[in-house]
PDB file of C-alpha atoms and ligand atoms in Angstrom:
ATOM      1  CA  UNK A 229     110.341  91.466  98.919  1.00 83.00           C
ATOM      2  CA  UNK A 230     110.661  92.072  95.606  1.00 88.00           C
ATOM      3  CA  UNK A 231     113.581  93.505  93.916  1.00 90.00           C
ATOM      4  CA  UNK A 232     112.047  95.155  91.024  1.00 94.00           C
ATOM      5  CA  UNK A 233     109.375  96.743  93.006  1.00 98.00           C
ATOM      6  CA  UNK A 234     108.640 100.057  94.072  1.00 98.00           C
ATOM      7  CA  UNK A 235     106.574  99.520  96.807  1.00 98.00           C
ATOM      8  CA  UNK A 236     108.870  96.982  98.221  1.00 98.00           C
ATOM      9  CA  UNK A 237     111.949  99.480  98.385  1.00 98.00           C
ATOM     10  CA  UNK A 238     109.813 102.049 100.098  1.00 98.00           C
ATOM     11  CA  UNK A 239     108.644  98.986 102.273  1.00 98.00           C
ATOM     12  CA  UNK A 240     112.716  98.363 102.861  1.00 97.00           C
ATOM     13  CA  UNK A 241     113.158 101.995 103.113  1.00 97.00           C
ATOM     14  CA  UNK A 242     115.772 101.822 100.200  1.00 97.00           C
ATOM     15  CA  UNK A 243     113.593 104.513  98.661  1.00 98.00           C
ATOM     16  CA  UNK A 244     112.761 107.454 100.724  1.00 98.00           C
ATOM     17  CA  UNK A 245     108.235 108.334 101.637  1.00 98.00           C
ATOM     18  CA  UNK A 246     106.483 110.258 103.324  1.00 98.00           C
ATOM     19  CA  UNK A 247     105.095 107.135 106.262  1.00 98.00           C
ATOM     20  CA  UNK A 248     101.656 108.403 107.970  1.00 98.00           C
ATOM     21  CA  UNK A 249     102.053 104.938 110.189  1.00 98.00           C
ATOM     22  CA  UNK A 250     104.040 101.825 110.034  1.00 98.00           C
ATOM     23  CA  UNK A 251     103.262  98.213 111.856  1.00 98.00           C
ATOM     24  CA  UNK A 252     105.179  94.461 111.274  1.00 98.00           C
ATOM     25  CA  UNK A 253     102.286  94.155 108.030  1.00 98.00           C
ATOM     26  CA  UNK A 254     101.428  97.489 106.814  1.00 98.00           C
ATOM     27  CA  UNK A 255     102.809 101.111 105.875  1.00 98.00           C
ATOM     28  CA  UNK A 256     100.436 103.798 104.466  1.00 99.00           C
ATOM     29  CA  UNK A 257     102.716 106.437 103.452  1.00 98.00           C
ATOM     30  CA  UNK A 258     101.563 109.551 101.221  1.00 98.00           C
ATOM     31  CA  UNK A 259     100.596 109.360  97.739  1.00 98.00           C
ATOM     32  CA  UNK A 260     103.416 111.253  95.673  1.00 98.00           C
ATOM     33  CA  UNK A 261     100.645 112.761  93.683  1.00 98.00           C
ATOM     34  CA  UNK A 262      98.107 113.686  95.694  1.00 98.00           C
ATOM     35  CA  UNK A 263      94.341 114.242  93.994  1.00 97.00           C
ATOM     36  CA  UNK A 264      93.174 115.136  97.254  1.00 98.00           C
ATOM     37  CA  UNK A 265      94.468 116.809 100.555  1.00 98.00           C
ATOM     38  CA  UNK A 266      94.885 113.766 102.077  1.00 98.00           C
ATOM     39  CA  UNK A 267      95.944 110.686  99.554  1.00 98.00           C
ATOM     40  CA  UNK A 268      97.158 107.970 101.495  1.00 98.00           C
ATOM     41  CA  UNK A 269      98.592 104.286  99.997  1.00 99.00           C
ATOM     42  CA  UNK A 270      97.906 101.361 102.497  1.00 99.00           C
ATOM     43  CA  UNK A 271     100.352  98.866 101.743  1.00 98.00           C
ATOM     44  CA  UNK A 272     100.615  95.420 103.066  1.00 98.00           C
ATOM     45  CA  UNK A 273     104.382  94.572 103.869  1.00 98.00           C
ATOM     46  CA  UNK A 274     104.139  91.219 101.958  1.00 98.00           C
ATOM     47  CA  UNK A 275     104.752  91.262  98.631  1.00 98.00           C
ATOM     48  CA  UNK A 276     101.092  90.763  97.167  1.00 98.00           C
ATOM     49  CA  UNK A 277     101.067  91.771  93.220  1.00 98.00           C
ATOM     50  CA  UNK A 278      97.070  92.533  93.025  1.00 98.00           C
ATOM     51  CA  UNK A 279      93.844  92.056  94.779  1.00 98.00           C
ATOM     52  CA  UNK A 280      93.606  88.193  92.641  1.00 98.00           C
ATOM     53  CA  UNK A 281      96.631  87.276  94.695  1.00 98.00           C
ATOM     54  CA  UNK A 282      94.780  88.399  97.895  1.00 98.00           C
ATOM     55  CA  UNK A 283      94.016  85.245 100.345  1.00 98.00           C
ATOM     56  CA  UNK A 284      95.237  85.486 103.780  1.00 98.00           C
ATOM     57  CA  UNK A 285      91.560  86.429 105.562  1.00 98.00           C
ATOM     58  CA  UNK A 286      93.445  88.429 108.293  1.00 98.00           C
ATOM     59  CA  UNK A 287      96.191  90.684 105.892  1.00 98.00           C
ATOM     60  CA  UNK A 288      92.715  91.610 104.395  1.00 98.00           C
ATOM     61  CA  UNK A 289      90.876  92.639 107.948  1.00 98.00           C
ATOM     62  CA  UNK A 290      93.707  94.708 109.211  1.00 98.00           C
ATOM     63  CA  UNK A 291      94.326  96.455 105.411  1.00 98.00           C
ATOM     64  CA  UNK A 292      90.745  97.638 106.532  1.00 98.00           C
ATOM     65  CA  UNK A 293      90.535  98.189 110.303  1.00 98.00           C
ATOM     66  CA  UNK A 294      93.558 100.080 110.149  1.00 98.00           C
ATOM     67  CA  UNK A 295      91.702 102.581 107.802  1.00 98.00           C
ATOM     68  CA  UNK A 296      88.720 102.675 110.129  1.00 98.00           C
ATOM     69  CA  UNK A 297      91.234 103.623 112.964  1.00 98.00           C
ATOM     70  CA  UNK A 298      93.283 105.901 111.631  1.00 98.00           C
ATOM     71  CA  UNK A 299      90.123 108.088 109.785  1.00 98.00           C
ATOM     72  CA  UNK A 300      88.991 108.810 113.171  1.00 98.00           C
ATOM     73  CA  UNK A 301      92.322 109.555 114.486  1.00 98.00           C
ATOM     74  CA  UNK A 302      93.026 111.771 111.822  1.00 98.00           C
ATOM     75  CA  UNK A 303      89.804 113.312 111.676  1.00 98.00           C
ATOM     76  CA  UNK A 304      88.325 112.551 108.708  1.00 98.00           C
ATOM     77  CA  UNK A 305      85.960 109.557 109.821  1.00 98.00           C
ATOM     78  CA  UNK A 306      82.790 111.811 110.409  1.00 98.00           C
ATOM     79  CA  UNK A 307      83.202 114.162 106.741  1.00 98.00           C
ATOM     80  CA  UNK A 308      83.874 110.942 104.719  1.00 98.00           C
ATOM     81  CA  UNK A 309      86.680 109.859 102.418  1.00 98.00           C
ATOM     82  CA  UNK A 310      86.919 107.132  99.587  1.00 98.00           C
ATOM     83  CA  UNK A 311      88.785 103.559  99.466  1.00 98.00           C
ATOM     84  CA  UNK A 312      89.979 102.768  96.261  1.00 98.00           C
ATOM     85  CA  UNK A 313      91.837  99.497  94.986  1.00 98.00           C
ATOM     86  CA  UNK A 314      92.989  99.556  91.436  1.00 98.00           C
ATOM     87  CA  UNK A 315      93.155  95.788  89.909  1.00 98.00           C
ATOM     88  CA  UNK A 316      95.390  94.820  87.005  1.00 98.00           C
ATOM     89  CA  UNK A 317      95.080  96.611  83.662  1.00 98.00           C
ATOM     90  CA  UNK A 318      91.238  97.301  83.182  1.00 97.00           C
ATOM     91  CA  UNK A 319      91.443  98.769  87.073  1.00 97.00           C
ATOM     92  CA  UNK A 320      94.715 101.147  85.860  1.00 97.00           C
ATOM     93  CA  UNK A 321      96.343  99.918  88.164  1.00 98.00           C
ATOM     94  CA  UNK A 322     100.429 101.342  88.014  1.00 98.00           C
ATOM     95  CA  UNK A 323     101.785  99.964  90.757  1.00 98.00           C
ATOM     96  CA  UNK A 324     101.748  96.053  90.789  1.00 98.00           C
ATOM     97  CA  UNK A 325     101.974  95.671  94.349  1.00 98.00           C
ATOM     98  CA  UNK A 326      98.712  95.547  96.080  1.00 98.00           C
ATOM     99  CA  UNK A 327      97.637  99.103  97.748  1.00 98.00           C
ATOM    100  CA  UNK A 328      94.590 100.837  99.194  1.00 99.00           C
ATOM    101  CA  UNK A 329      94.066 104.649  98.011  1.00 98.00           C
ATOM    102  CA  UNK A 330      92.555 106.586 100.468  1.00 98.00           C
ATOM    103  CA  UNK A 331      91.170 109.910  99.624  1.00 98.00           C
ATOM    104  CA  UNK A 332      89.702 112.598 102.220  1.00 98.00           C
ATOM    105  CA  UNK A 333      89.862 116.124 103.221  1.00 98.00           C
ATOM    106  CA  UNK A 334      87.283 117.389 100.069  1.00 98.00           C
ATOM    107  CA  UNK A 335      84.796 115.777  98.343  1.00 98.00           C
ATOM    108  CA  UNK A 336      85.836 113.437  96.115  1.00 97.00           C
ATOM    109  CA  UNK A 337      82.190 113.245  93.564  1.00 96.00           C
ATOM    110  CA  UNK A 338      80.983 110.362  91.692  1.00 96.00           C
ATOM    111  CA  UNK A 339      82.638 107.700  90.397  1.00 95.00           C
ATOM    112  CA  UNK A 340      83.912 109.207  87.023  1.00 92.00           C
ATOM    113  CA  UNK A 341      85.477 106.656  84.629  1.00 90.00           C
ATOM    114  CA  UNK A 342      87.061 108.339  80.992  1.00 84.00           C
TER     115      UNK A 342
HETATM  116  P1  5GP B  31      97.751 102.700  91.086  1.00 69.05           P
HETATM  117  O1  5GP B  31      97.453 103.404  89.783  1.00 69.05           O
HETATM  118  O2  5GP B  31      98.732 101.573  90.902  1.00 69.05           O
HETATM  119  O3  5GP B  31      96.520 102.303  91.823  1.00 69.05           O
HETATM  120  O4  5GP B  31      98.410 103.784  91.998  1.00 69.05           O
HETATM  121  C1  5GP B  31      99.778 103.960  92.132  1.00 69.05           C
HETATM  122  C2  5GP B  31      99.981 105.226  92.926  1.00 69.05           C
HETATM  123  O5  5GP B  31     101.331 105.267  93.342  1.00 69.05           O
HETATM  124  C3  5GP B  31      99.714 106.501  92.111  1.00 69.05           C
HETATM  125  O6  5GP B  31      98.676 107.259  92.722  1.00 69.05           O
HETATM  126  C4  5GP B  31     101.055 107.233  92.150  1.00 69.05           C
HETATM  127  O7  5GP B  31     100.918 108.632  92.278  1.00 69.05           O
HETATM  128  C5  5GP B  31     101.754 106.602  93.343  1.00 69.05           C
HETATM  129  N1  5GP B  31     103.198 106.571  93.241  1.00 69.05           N
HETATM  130  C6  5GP B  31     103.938 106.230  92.151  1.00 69.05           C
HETATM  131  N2  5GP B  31     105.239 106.282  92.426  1.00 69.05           N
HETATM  132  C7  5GP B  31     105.341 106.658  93.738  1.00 69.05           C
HETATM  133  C8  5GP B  31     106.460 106.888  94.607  1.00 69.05           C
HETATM  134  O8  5GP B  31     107.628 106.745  94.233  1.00 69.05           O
HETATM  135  N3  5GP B  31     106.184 107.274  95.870  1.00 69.05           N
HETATM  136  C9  5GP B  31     104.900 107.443  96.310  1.00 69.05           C
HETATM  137  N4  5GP B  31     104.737 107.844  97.576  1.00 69.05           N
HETATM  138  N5  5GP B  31     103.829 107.225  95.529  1.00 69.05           N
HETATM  139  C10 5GP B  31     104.052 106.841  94.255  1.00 69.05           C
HETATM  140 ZN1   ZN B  32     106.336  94.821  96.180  1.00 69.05          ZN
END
């Protein structure tokens, strides 16, 4: 936990989201911005600042497995969707507290960098 992060208070549920599903290491919750119709964050409990600071082998399997699960759950496995992980500055990342984007329910086209 850390004080001064978002993530972590939504984690604590000191600030309020919208939680799609919720285990002892992970919450994906909804994207307050959606760019898609579905725009999910997959969050791993632990503080983790960035992919750099990403080591434990397991935290890493389930940020993934879970995704693979709950696509085909939610119906979205067999159209397609994208996994994105913004790293540090280059990778505009916002947030600095390790998260998964996960983008489905339209196509979401090339990769398109400004
Ligand atoms: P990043 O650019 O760090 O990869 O992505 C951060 C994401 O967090 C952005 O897509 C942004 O819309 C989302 N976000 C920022 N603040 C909040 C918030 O308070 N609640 C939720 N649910 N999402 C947020
Ligand atoms: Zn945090």
């Amino acid at each position: 936990m850390n004080s001064d992060c978002l993530f972590c208070k939504i984690i604590s549920k000191e600030l309020p989201a919208s939680i799609v599903f919720e285990n002892d290491d992970i919450i994906i919750f909804n994207d307050i911005n959606p760019r898609k119709p579905i725009h999910w964050l997959v969050v791993p409990k632990v503080h983790i600042e960035n992919l750099n600071e990403l080591s434990d082998k397991v935290l890493a399997g389930e940020l993934l497995t879970i995704i693979s699960t709950l696509a085909k759950e939610h119906g979205f496995a067999e159209q397609g969707y994208r996994v994105l992980i913004n790293n540090k500055g280059d990778g505009g990342q916002e947030v600095d507290h390790l998260h998964l984007h996960i983008l489905a329910g339209a196509p979401v086209g090339p990769i398109v960098c400004p």
